[in-house]
Tab-separated table of C-alpha atoms and ligand atoms in Angstrom:
chain	number	residue	atom	x	y	z
A	1	UNK	CA	-12.489	-0.423	-11.458
A	2	UNK	CA	-14.765	-3.307	-12.313
A	3	UNK	CA	-14.398	-7.010	-12.964
A	4	UNK	CA	-11.618	-9.088	-11.449
A	5	UNK	CA	-8.631	-7.079	-10.272
A	6	UNK	CA	-5.175	-8.269	-9.313
A	7	UNK	CA	-3.458	-5.697	-7.096
A	8	UNK	CA	0.255	-6.032	-6.911
A	9	UNK	CA	2.476	-4.567	-4.246
A	10	UNK	CA	5.040	-4.025	-6.903
A	11	UNK	CA	7.996	-3.147	-4.674
A	12	UNK	CA	7.572	-6.261	-2.541
A	13	UNK	CA	7.019	-8.433	-5.583
A	14	UNK	CA	10.133	-7.144	-7.331
A	15	UNK	CA	12.148	-7.633	-4.181
A	16	UNK	CA	10.984	-11.274	-4.147
A	17	UNK	CA	11.905	-11.627	-7.847
A	18	UNK	CA	15.404	-10.311	-7.094
A	19	UNK	CA	15.826	-12.743	-4.205
A	20	UNK	CA	14.810	-15.739	-6.339
A	21	UNK	CA	16.980	-14.560	-9.238
A	22	UNK	CA	19.949	-14.085	-6.908
A	23	UNK	CA	19.575	-17.597	-5.540
A	24	UNK	CA	19.085	-19.323	-8.899
A	25	UNK	CA	22.186	-19.981	-11.004
A	26	UNK	CA	21.546	-19.390	-14.710
A	27	UNK	CA	17.931	-18.444	-14.136
A	28	UNK	CA	15.633	-18.874	-17.107
A	29	UNK	CA	12.377	-17.109	-16.305
A	30	UNK	CA	9.362	-19.059	-17.590
A	31	UNK	CA	6.477	-17.021	-19.012
A	32	UNK	CA	3.885	-19.132	-20.740
A	33	UNK	CA	0.180	-19.695	-21.153
A	34	UNK	CA	-1.803	-17.102	-19.252
A	35	UNK	CA	1.431	-15.522	-18.013
A	36	UNK	CA	0.811	-16.902	-14.523
A	37	UNK	CA	-2.134	-14.510	-14.235
A	38	UNK	CA	-0.045	-11.411	-14.975
A	39	UNK	CA	0.042	-11.802	-18.746
A	40	UNK	CA	2.992	-12.643	-20.955
A	41	UNK	CA	3.836	-9.077	-21.809
A	42	UNK	CA	4.028	-8.066	-18.166
A	43	UNK	CA	6.309	-10.992	-17.352
A	44	UNK	CA	8.510	-10.100	-20.316
A	45	UNK	CA	8.829	-6.542	-18.966
A	46	UNK	CA	9.630	-7.780	-15.467
A	47	UNK	CA	12.220	-10.217	-16.804
A	48	UNK	CA	13.859	-7.384	-18.713
A	49	UNK	CA	13.893	-5.206	-15.615
A	50	UNK	CA	15.259	-8.089	-13.549
A	51	UNK	CA	18.115	-8.471	-15.998
A	52	UNK	CA	17.682	-12.168	-16.838
A	53	UNK	CA	19.292	-13.046	-20.162
A	54	UNK	CA	16.853	-15.788	-21.223
A	55	UNK	CA	13.094	-16.102	-21.131
A	56	UNK	CA	11.261	-19.369	-21.776
A	57	UNK	CA	7.867	-19.346	-23.450
A	58	UNK	CA	5.622	-22.364	-23.708
A	59	UNK	CA	4.677	-22.307	-27.346
A	60	UNK	CA	5.613	-20.760	-30.667
A	61	UNK	CA	2.818	-18.127	-30.833
A	62	UNK	CA	3.964	-16.764	-27.473
A	63	UNK	CA	7.322	-15.637	-28.883
A	64	UNK	CA	5.838	-12.572	-30.529
A	65	UNK	CA	4.056	-11.598	-27.317
A	66	UNK	CA	7.330	-11.268	-25.419
A	67	UNK	CA	9.969	-10.345	-27.959
A	68	UNK	CA	9.345	-6.609	-27.948
A	69	UNK	CA	9.388	-6.118	-24.186
A	70	UNK	CA	12.236	-8.554	-23.596
A	71	UNK	CA	15.569	-8.094	-25.347
A	72	UNK	CA	17.364	-11.352	-24.485
A	73	UNK	CA	17.133	-14.894	-25.803
A	74	UNK	CA	13.795	-16.689	-25.997
A	75	UNK	CA	13.610	-20.439	-25.654
A	76	UNK	CA	10.452	-22.253	-26.770
A	77	UNK	CA	9.677	-25.085	-24.347
A	78	UNK	CA	7.287	-27.021	-26.572
A	79	UNK	CA	9.476	-29.155	-28.815
A	80	UNK	CA	9.812	-28.349	-32.484
A	81	UNK	CA	7.018	-29.652	-34.693
A	82	UNK	CA	7.761	-29.648	-38.397
A	83	UNK	CA	4.035	-29.402	-39.215
A	84	UNK	CA	4.028	-25.968	-37.549
A	85	UNK	CA	4.910	-23.350	-40.120
A	86	UNK	CA	5.573	-20.669	-37.505
A	87	UNK	CA	7.964	-23.006	-35.714
A	88	UNK	CA	9.864	-23.554	-38.964
A	89	UNK	CA	10.120	-19.796	-39.490
A	90	UNK	CA	11.544	-19.237	-36.014
A	91	UNK	CA	14.377	-21.711	-36.549
A	92	UNK	CA	17.302	-19.535	-37.511
A	93	UNK	CA	15.987	-16.460	-35.713
A	94	UNK	CA	19.101	-15.396	-33.813
A	95	UNK	CA	17.156	-14.633	-30.609
A	96	UNK	CA	15.229	-17.896	-30.534
A	97	UNK	CA	16.410	-21.211	-29.111
A	98	UNK	CA	14.433	-24.186	-30.414
A	99	UNK	CA	13.807	-27.254	-28.271
A	100	UNK	CA	14.200	-30.466	-30.242
A	101	UNK	CA	12.921	-33.737	-28.847
A	102	UNK	CA	13.288	-36.195	-31.739
A	103	UNK	CA	16.345	-37.244	-33.716
A	104	UNK	CA	14.549	-36.859	-37.068
A	105	UNK	CA	13.595	-33.323	-36.062
A	106	UNK	CA	17.183	-32.449	-35.197
A	107	UNK	CA	18.217	-33.466	-38.680
A	108	UNK	CA	15.328	-31.504	-40.178
A	109	UNK	CA	16.049	-28.377	-38.115
A	110	UNK	CA	19.716	-28.514	-39.097
A	111	UNK	CA	18.587	-28.270	-42.718
A	112	UNK	CA	16.292	-25.272	-42.193
A	113	UNK	CA	18.890	-22.630	-41.384
A	114	UNK	CA	22.609	-22.237	-40.995
A	115	UNK	CA	23.603	-23.247	-37.481
A	116	UNK	CA	20.218	-22.821	-35.751
A	117	UNK	CA	20.310	-22.542	-31.962
A	118	UNK	CA	18.908	-25.663	-30.326
A	119	UNK	CA	18.622	-27.430	-27.007
A	120	UNK	CA	18.078	-31.165	-27.189
A	121	UNK	CA	15.549	-32.718	-24.838
A	122	UNK	CA	16.200	-35.949	-22.983
A	123	UNK	CA	13.192	-38.100	-22.106
A	124	UNK	CA	12.668	-38.333	-18.343
A	125	UNK	CA	10.388	-40.532	-16.262
A	126	UNK	CA	7.646	-37.993	-17.032
A	127	UNK	CA	7.487	-39.499	-20.514
A	128	UNK	CA	6.380	-36.254	-22.035
A	129	UNK	CA	8.902	-35.234	-24.682
A	130	UNK	CA	12.472	-36.151	-25.426
A	131	UNK	CA	14.936	-38.592	-26.890
A	132	UNK	CA	15.368	-41.900	-25.093
A	133	UNK	CA	18.654	-41.941	-23.167
A	134	UNK	CA	19.882	-45.001	-25.054
A	135	UNK	CA	19.349	-43.186	-28.360
A	136	UNK	CA	21.322	-40.084	-27.443
A	137	UNK	CA	24.519	-41.278	-29.108
A	138	UNK	CA	22.757	-40.814	-32.466
A	139	UNK	CA	22.543	-37.085	-31.742
A	140	UNK	CA	26.289	-36.636	-31.782
A	141	UNK	CA	26.968	-36.444	-35.557
A	142	UNK	CA	24.127	-33.948	-36.031
A	143	UNK	CA	25.445	-31.432	-33.530
A	144	UNK	CA	28.088	-30.138	-35.933
A	145	UNK	CA	25.289	-28.650	-38.066
A	146	UNK	CA	23.545	-26.734	-35.291
A	147	UNK	CA	24.494	-24.200	-32.635
A	148	UNK	CA	24.131	-26.604	-29.718
A	149	UNK	CA	22.998	-24.711	-26.595
A	150	UNK	CA	22.748	-27.691	-24.253
A	151	UNK	CA	20.620	-30.530	-22.958
A	152	UNK	CA	17.194	-30.069	-21.473
A	153	UNK	CA	15.861	-32.362	-18.777
A	154	UNK	CA	12.342	-31.804	-17.467
A	155	UNK	CA	11.977	-33.707	-14.226
A	156	UNK	CA	8.735	-34.701	-12.538
A	157	UNK	CA	7.740	-32.817	-9.384
A	158	UNK	CA	8.133	-35.782	-7.048
A	159	UNK	CA	11.276	-35.395	-4.959
A	160	UNK	CA	11.994	-39.081	-4.437
A	161	UNK	CA	14.635	-40.296	-6.870
A	162	UNK	CA	14.771	-36.947	-8.631
A	163	UNK	CA	18.436	-36.221	-8.071
A	164	UNK	CA	19.461	-39.726	-9.081
A	165	UNK	CA	17.441	-39.482	-12.266
A	166	UNK	CA	18.880	-36.068	-13.123
A	167	UNK	CA	22.376	-37.390	-12.556
A	168	UNK	CA	21.886	-40.523	-14.616
A	169	UNK	CA	20.332	-38.698	-17.580
A	170	UNK	CA	22.745	-35.781	-17.475
A	171	UNK	CA	25.747	-38.085	-17.370
A	172	UNK	CA	24.511	-40.016	-20.387
A	173	UNK	CA	23.889	-36.785	-22.280
A	174	UNK	CA	27.199	-35.135	-21.361
A	175	UNK	CA	29.066	-38.254	-22.458
A	176	UNK	CA	27.601	-37.644	-25.912
A	177	UNK	CA	28.406	-33.924	-25.973
A	178	UNK	CA	29.401	-31.389	-23.332
A	179	UNK	CA	27.029	-28.458	-22.896
A	180	UNK	CA	24.922	-26.552	-20.411
A	181	UNK	CA	22.181	-28.407	-18.563
A	182	UNK	CA	18.700	-26.873	-18.718
A	183	UNK	CA	16.737	-28.181	-15.766
A	184	UNK	CA	13.314	-27.683	-14.215
A	185	UNK	CA	12.079	-28.401	-10.725
A	186	UNK	CA	15.459	-29.153	-9.196
A	187	UNK	CA	16.288	-26.842	-6.279
A	188	UNK	CA	19.322	-24.626	-6.846
A	189	UNK	CA	21.468	-26.389	-4.213
A	190	UNK	CA	20.796	-29.788	-5.765
A	191	UNK	CA	21.455	-28.494	-9.242
A	192	UNK	CA	24.738	-26.955	-8.163
A	193	UNK	CA	25.786	-30.159	-6.422
A	194	UNK	CA	24.897	-32.032	-9.583
A	195	UNK	CA	26.886	-29.715	-11.822
A	196	UNK	CA	29.980	-30.096	-9.599
A	197	UNK	CA	29.549	-33.846	-9.335
A	198	UNK	CA	29.179	-34.287	-13.087
A	199	UNK	CA	32.226	-32.167	-13.826
A	200	UNK	CA	34.402	-34.134	-11.427
A	201	UNK	CA	37.035	-32.886	-9.001
A	202	UNK	CA	39.090	-29.923	-10.132
A	203	UNK	CA	37.052	-29.275	-13.289
A	204	UNK	CA	34.751	-26.307	-13.903
A	205	UNK	CA	31.158	-27.145	-12.959
A	206	UNK	CA	28.784	-27.913	-15.809
A	207	UNK	CA	26.949	-24.674	-16.742
A	208	UNK	CA	23.376	-24.606	-15.457
A	209	UNK	CA	20.194	-23.049	-16.806
A	210	UNK	CA	17.440	-23.408	-14.235
A	211	UNK	CA	13.892	-22.774	-15.457
A	212	UNK	CA	11.560	-21.321	-12.895
A	213	UNK	CA	7.964	-20.150	-13.307
A	214	UNK	CA	5.623	-20.616	-10.360
A	215	UNK	CA	8.247	-20.145	-7.658
A	216	UNK	CA	9.441	-16.944	-9.279
A	217	UNK	CA	6.160	-15.239	-10.144
A	218	UNK	CA	3.701	-16.636	-7.637
A	219	UNK	CA	5.479	-17.630	-4.444
A	220	UNK	CA	5.094	-14.282	-2.754
A	221	UNK	CA	1.350	-14.371	-2.106
A	222	UNK	CA	1.675	-11.502	0.393
A	223	UNK	CA	2.520	-9.162	-2.458
A	224	UNK	CA	-0.807	-9.517	-4.220
A	225	UNK	CA	-4.514	-9.361	-3.681
A	226	UNK	CA	-7.364	-10.413	-5.959
A	227	UNK	CA	-10.808	-8.880	-5.768
A	228	UNK	CA	-14.130	-9.008	-7.592
A	229	UNK	CA	-16.563	-6.156	-8.057
A	230	UNK	CA	-20.107	-6.555	-6.748
A	231	UNK	CA	-22.415	-5.995	-9.719
A	232	UNK	CA	-25.876	-6.388	-8.127
A	233	UNK	CA	-27.536	-7.509	-4.916
A	234	UNK	CA	-31.084	-8.888	-4.639
A	235	UNK	CA	-33.109	-10.058	-1.645
A	236	UNK	CA	-34.460	-13.583	-1.885
A	237	UNK	CA	-36.891	-15.471	0.348
A	238	UNK	CA	-36.761	-19.060	1.325
A	239	UNK	CA	-38.483	-21.173	-1.325
A	240	UNK	CA	-38.072	-18.613	-4.112
A	241	UNK	CA	-36.240	-19.647	-7.231
A	242	UNK	CA	-33.046	-18.021	-8.511
A	243	UNK	CA	-30.517	-18.329	-11.280
A	244	UNK	CA	-30.363	-20.055	-14.651
A	245	UNK	CA	-31.173	-23.279	-12.961
A	246	UNK	CA	-34.036	-21.881	-10.934
A	247	UNK	CA	-32.897	-23.506	-7.762
A	248	UNK	CA	-35.008	-23.037	-4.694
A	249	UNK	CA	-33.425	-20.834	-2.065
A	250	UNK	CA	-32.933	-22.825	1.126
A	251	UNK	CA	-33.440	-19.784	3.394
A	252	UNK	CA	-34.060	-16.061	3.407
A	253	UNK	CA	-31.081	-14.061	2.268
A	254	UNK	CA	-29.457	-12.220	-0.584
A	255	UNK	CA	-28.145	-13.113	-3.969
A	256	UNK	CA	-24.963	-11.150	-4.639
A	257	UNK	CA	-23.981	-10.988	-8.296
A	258	UNK	CA	-20.206	-10.662	-8.424
A	259	UNK	CA	-17.766	-10.252	-11.283
A	260	UNK	CA	-15.857	-13.337	-12.367
A	261	UNK	CA	-16.993	-16.452	-14.157
A	262	UNK	CA	-15.752	-19.367	-16.160
A	263	UNK	CA	-13.932	-17.037	-18.555
A	264	UNK	CA	-11.838	-15.840	-15.624
A	265	UNK	CA	-11.177	-19.374	-14.483
A	266	UNK	CA	-13.609	-19.126	-11.564
A	267	UNK	CA	-14.894	-22.545	-10.607
A	268	UNK	CA	-12.084	-24.393	-12.323
A	269	UNK	CA	-10.772	-25.492	-8.968
A	270	UNK	CA	-12.664	-28.335	-7.453
A	271	UNK	CA	-15.079	-26.511	-5.152
A	272	UNK	CA	-14.285	-27.163	-1.525
A	273	UNK	CA	-17.126	-29.304	-0.325
A	274	UNK	CA	-17.280	-31.710	2.537
A	275	UNK	CA	-16.142	-34.983	1.077
A	276	UNK	CA	-16.285	-37.550	3.826
A	277	UNK	CA	-19.479	-39.395	4.591
A	278	UNK	CA	-19.347	-38.172	8.139
A	279	UNK	CA	-19.125	-34.515	7.174
A	280	UNK	CA	-21.949	-35.040	4.676
A	281	UNK	CA	-24.077	-36.537	7.382
A	282	UNK	CA	-23.327	-33.602	9.654
A	283	UNK	CA	-24.276	-31.071	7.026
A	284	UNK	CA	-27.484	-32.954	6.248
A	285	UNK	CA	-28.384	-33.028	9.913
A	286	UNK	CA	-27.771	-29.309	10.308
A	287	UNK	CA	-29.584	-28.439	7.092
A	288	UNK	CA	-26.578	-26.583	5.770
A	289	UNK	CA	-26.296	-25.055	2.336
A	290	UNK	CA	-23.984	-27.796	1.280
A	291	UNK	CA	-26.662	-30.340	1.986
A	292	UNK	CA	-28.884	-28.252	-0.274
A	293	UNK	CA	-26.436	-29.041	-3.070
A	294	UNK	CA	-24.490	-25.796	-3.023
A	295	UNK	CA	-20.741	-25.496	-3.465
A	296	UNK	CA	-18.401	-23.183	-1.626
A	297	UNK	CA	-17.267	-20.287	-3.800
A	298	UNK	CA	-13.853	-18.568	-3.836
A	299	UNK	CA	-15.541	-15.250	-2.920
A	300	UNK	CA	-15.420	-13.901	0.622
A	301	UNK	CA	-18.097	-11.516	1.847
A	302	UNK	CA	-18.296	-10.288	5.418
A	303	UNK	CA	-15.097	-12.149	6.236
A	304	UNK	CA	-16.280	-15.606	5.163
A	305	UNK	CA	-16.231	-17.727	2.039
A	306	UNK	CA	-19.735	-17.807	0.571
A	307	UNK	CA	-21.714	-20.460	-1.313
A	308	UNK	CA	-22.450	-20.395	-5.011
A	309	UNK	CA	-26.148	-20.230	-5.841
A	310	UNK	CA	-25.265	-22.231	-8.965
A	311	UNK	CA	-22.214	-22.871	-11.119
A	312	UNK	CA	-20.465	-19.681	-12.288
A	313	UNK	CA	-21.693	-18.018	-15.484
A	314	UNK	CA	-19.272	-16.889	-18.181
A	315	UNK	CA	-18.412	-13.531	-16.602
A	316	UNK	CA	-20.240	-13.310	-13.314
A	317	UNK	CA	-21.255	-15.537	-10.451
A	318	UNK	CA	-24.233	-15.688	-8.109
A	319	UNK	CA	-23.419	-16.203	-4.459
A	320	UNK	CA	-25.789	-16.604	-1.564
A	321	UNK	CA	-25.721	-14.604	1.655
A	322	UNK	CA	-27.919	-15.455	4.637
A	323	UNK	CA	-30.300	-12.680	5.677
A	324	UNK	CA	-28.336	-11.828	8.846
A	325	UNK	CA	-25.307	-10.803	6.769
A	326	UNK	CA	-25.129	-7.149	5.802
A	327	UNK	CA	-24.986	-7.333	2.015
A	328	UNK	CA	-22.262	-5.502	0.123
A	329	UNK	CA	-23.030	-2.442	-1.974
A	330	UNK	CA	-22.953	-2.453	-5.736
A	331	UNK	CA	-19.458	-1.360	-6.712
A	332	UNK	CA	-17.774	-2.793	-3.612
A	333	UNK	CA	-14.829	-5.070	-4.153
A	334	UNK	CA	-14.765	-8.384	-2.337
A	335	UNK	CA	-11.810	-10.766	-1.974
A	336	UNK	CA	-11.744	-13.697	-4.380
A	337	UNK	CA	-9.371	-16.617	-4.157
A	338	UNK	CA	-7.813	-17.271	-7.565
A	339	UNK	CA	-5.372	-19.869	-8.734
A	340	UNK	CA	-3.342	-17.640	-10.999
A	341	UNK	CA	-2.084	-20.377	-13.297
A	342	UNK	CA	-5.666	-20.909	-14.442
A	343	UNK	CA	-7.059	-17.407	-14.015
A	344	UNK	CA	-7.558	-14.492	-16.341
A	345	UNK	CA	-7.960	-11.175	-14.566
A	346	UNK	CA	-9.478	-8.064	-16.085
A	347	UNK	CA	-6.711	-5.809	-14.836
A	348	UNK	CA	-3.448	-5.838	-12.971
A	349	UNK	CA	-3.054	-2.736	-10.830
A	350	UNK	CA	0.294	-1.810	-9.318
A	351	UNK	CA	0.044	-0.332	-5.846
B	401	PLP	C1	6.200	-24.833	-17.353
B	401	PLP	C2	7.578	-25.353	-17.334
B	401	PLP	C3	8.458	-24.947	-16.335
B	401	PLP	C4	8.048	-24.015	-15.224
B	401	PLP	O1	7.254	-24.718	-14.324
B	401	PLP	P1	6.853	-24.066	-12.924
B	401	PLP	O2	6.373	-25.230	-12.146
B	401	PLP	O3	5.801	-23.054	-13.206
B	401	PLP	O4	8.088	-23.457	-12.371
B	401	PLP	C5	9.746	-25.422	-16.374
B	401	PLP	N1	10.152	-26.247	-17.355
B	401	PLP	C6	9.339	-26.656	-18.352
B	401	PLP	C7	9.869	-27.552	-19.410
B	401	PLP	C8	8.028	-26.231	-18.374
B	401	PLP	O5	7.209	-26.633	-19.356
């Protein structure tokens, strides 16, 4: 094994997936972008195994990466764009649900295929995509020409005012046409309360489709471990230069060359450095590595996070170890902290 490895305690992870799925009415598993570090194909396989009926992908090119491993419906979260030829071709695909966020596009999509499956997006306070609530009435006559799968409402993460906004927008939309509500970032209990409240006493609750990505795939951090292989180790003396940037080493020690660089997403997180003036003053006074202009790396060696010698390279990083630390051996694996929504690992290993 070399490079960056994500080890997955697959039984614990799947148990967590089942718990989230069981607690989420109308779960729509979200698999987009880098596949939350696991890859889109892997998430498609897990969704299939979990038995969810609908998978959401972020963008049109992602559909083909999941459609073989996953047998249910695939909803594309990025709204339809008529300039995108592949998006036009997917309209009318019986397994694909197209998100439409503009009235002109709804009309256009209705003309592309017979009864294409669509969800219509309502603009929220995020102001990302969607039709303005006061324009929704114009959607009504167009719905006869499509297979209307519901309204989609993508709420901001902030909890304050979220329920009220969801209620206001959903009510406006449901007054135009009844249909399932596709929601993000609203906890299941709130969504269920909303669906009962909108339906009114005695009526069946409004059907819910709750989209979940991060909380489904990444919440169980105990079920995974990320490591980097040590590629080389070199002694360095105080005052000697190292790295691309030929920085002067502030003390005797070792340069450990470890797998993982910008192409893996290493260093994309703001490096944890002392930010207050007081902590800067303290580190200057103690002559720490931070005062020497180094940044803390996500790699741990000998039980502690270590400092970067310089910014990560494309596929490896140089980290500094003081001389008193026993250096790792080439081929050892050391823990690396990765934010999996921005990381690309070399392999996922089930344990
Ligand atoms: C990405 C996305 C989600 C999933 O977000 P998480 O925070 O990862 O759960 C849900 N809905 C929409 C519209 C998205 O684009």
